[in-house]
Amino acid sequence: MTAVERAEGISAERAEEEAVEVIHRELTAFARRARALAGRMHPQLSFVAYTLLSHLEERDGCRATDLAAHYALDKSTVSRQVAALERCGLVRREVDPGDHRGQVLDLTEKGTAVLAEVTESRRAAFDARLADWPRADLMAFAAFLERYNGHDPQQETRRDGGAGEG
């Protein structure tokens, strides 16, 4: 029985409470599945490591403190993850051209190749799971996830010091 079917015949307030419980349960299942999938795709790449590599690729490199701030992670957690990625030869440190005291993290050639391989596997897994979804449902799901996660392209630009800053 779906959340909508369960909501029929109960108060609006109770229906909202149940909907929030379903959202929580389903997001938890989604996160578990994502972690398990990441582990199966590459033995050295945890879900967090994959996420950090993706961010570095998206941003064309950044500081470890930027990673910690963006993902609301403790600096020590990011430091451990980055050290592991460096040991695997997936990430390198370079002097920050804007502040020679700091370091910027960037993907190595190997890191780019591993990320591409894992991304391809991840896309195939999502394609298989969503194969029978109508296009309208896919578009709505994507929009709801962006809305839930507070995706705001203007905010991204401001955070990265782009034209929207101010």
C-alpha positions in Angstrom: 0.0 0.0 0.0 1.4 3.4 -1.0 1.5 6.5 1.2 -1.3 8.0 -0.9 -3.5 5.0 -0.4 -2.9 5.0 3.4 -3.7 8.7 3.6 -7.2 8.3 2.4 -9.7 8.5 5.2 -7.4 10.1 7.8 -7.0 13.7 8.8 -4.8 16.0 6.8 -2.5 16.5 9.7 -2.0 12.7 10.2 -1.6 12.3 6.4 1.2 14.8 6.4 2.9 13.1 9.4 2.7 9.8 7.6 4.1 11.3 4.4 7.1 12.7 6.3 7.7 9.3 7.8 7.6 7.6 4.4 10.0 10.3 3.0 12.4 9.6 5.9 12.2 5.9 5.4 12.6 6.0 1.6 15.5 8.5 1.8 17.3 6.3 4.3 16.8 3.3 2.0 18.1 5.4 -0.9 21.2 6.4 1.0 21.9 2.8 2.0 21.5 1.6 -1.6 23.8 4.4 -2.8 26.5 3.4 -0.3 26.2 -0.2 -1.2 26.3 0.5 -4.9 29.4 2.7 -4.6 31.2 -0.1 -2.7 30.4 -2.7 -5.5 31.5 -0.4 -8.3 35.1 0.2 -7.1 36.8 -1.5 -4.1 38.8 1.5 -3.2 36.0 4.1 -3.6 33.5 4.5 -0.7 30.4 6.6 -1.2 32.1 9.6 0.5 35.2 9.2 -1.6 33.2 9.0 -4.8 31.3 12.1 -3.8 34.5 14.0 -3.0 36.0 13.0 -6.4 32.9 14.1 -8.2 33.0 17.5 -6.4 36.7 18.0 -7.3 35.9 17.2 -11.0 32.8 19.5 -11.0 34.8 22.4 -9.5 38.0 21.7 -11.3 39.7 21.3 -7.9 39.2 23.0 -4.6 40.6 23.2 -1.1 39.9 20.5 1.5 38.3 23.1 3.7 35.9 23.9 0.8 34.9 20.2 0.7 34.3 20.1 4.4 32.1 23.2 4.3 30.2 22.1 1.2 29.3 18.7 2.6 29.1 19.7 6.2 31.8 17.3 7.2 34.4 17.6 9.9 37.8 18.7 8.6 39.4 15.5 10.0 36.9 13.3 8.1 37.8 15.1 4.9 41.5 14.9 5.7 41.4 11.2 6.2 39.4 10.7 3.0 41.7 12.9 1.0 44.8 11.1 2.4 43.3 7.8 1.3 42.6 9.1 -2.1 46.2 10.4 -2.4 47.5 7.0 -1.4 45.5 5.4 -4.1 46.9 8.0 -6.6 43.5 9.5 -7.3 44.1 13.0 -5.9 47.1 15.4 -5.9 47.8 18.6 -4.0 48.9 21.7 -5.8 49.8 25.2 -4.5 46.8 27.4 -4.6 47.6 30.0 -7.2 45.4 32.6 -5.4 47.1 32.0 -2.0 50.5 30.3 -2.1 50.1 29.3 1.6 47.2 27.0 0.7 46.8 23.9 -1.3 44.2 22.9 -3.9 43.1 19.3 -4.4 42.7 18.0 -7.9 42.1 14.7 -9.6 45.1 12.8 -11.1 44.7 11.1 -14.5 44.1 7.9 -12.6 41.5 9.7 -10.5 39.7 11.0 -13.6 39.7 7.5 -15.2 38.4 5.8 -12.0 35.7 8.4 -11.5 34.6 8.0 -15.2 34.4 4.2 -14.8 32.4 4.4 -11.6 30.2 7.2 -13.0 29.4 5.0 -16.0 28.5 2.0 -13.8 26.4 4.3 -11.5 24.5 5.6 -14.5 23.9 2.1 -15.8 22.5 1.1 -12.4 20.2 4.1 -12.3 19.1 3.6 -16.0 18.2 0.0 -15.1 16.3 0.9 -12.0 14.4 3.8 -13.8 14.0 2.1 -17.2 10.2 1.7 -16.9 9.5 5.2 -15.5 7.7 7.5 -17.8 9.6 10.6 -18.8 7.2 12.9 -16.9 7.8 10.9 -13.7 11.6 11.1 -14.1 11.4 14.9 -14.7 9.1 15.3 -11.6 11.4 13.1 -9.4 14.4 15.1 -10.5 12.7 18.4 -9.8 11.4 17.2 -6.4 14.9 16.0 -5.4 16.4 19.4 -6.4 13.7 21.2 -4.5 14.2 19.0 -1.4 18.0 19.5 -1.5 17.6 23.2 -1.9 19.3 23.3 -5.3 19.7 26.9 -6.4 22.1 27.4 -9.3 22.4 31.1 -8.3 23.5 30.0 -4.8 26.1 27.6 -6.3 27.5 30.5 -8.3 27.7 32.7 -5.3 29.4 30.0 -3.2 32.0 29.5 -5.8 32.8 33.2 -6.0 31.1 33.6 -9.4 29.2 36.5 -10.8 26.3 36.1 -8.4 28.5 36.9 -5.4 27.5 39.8 -3.3 
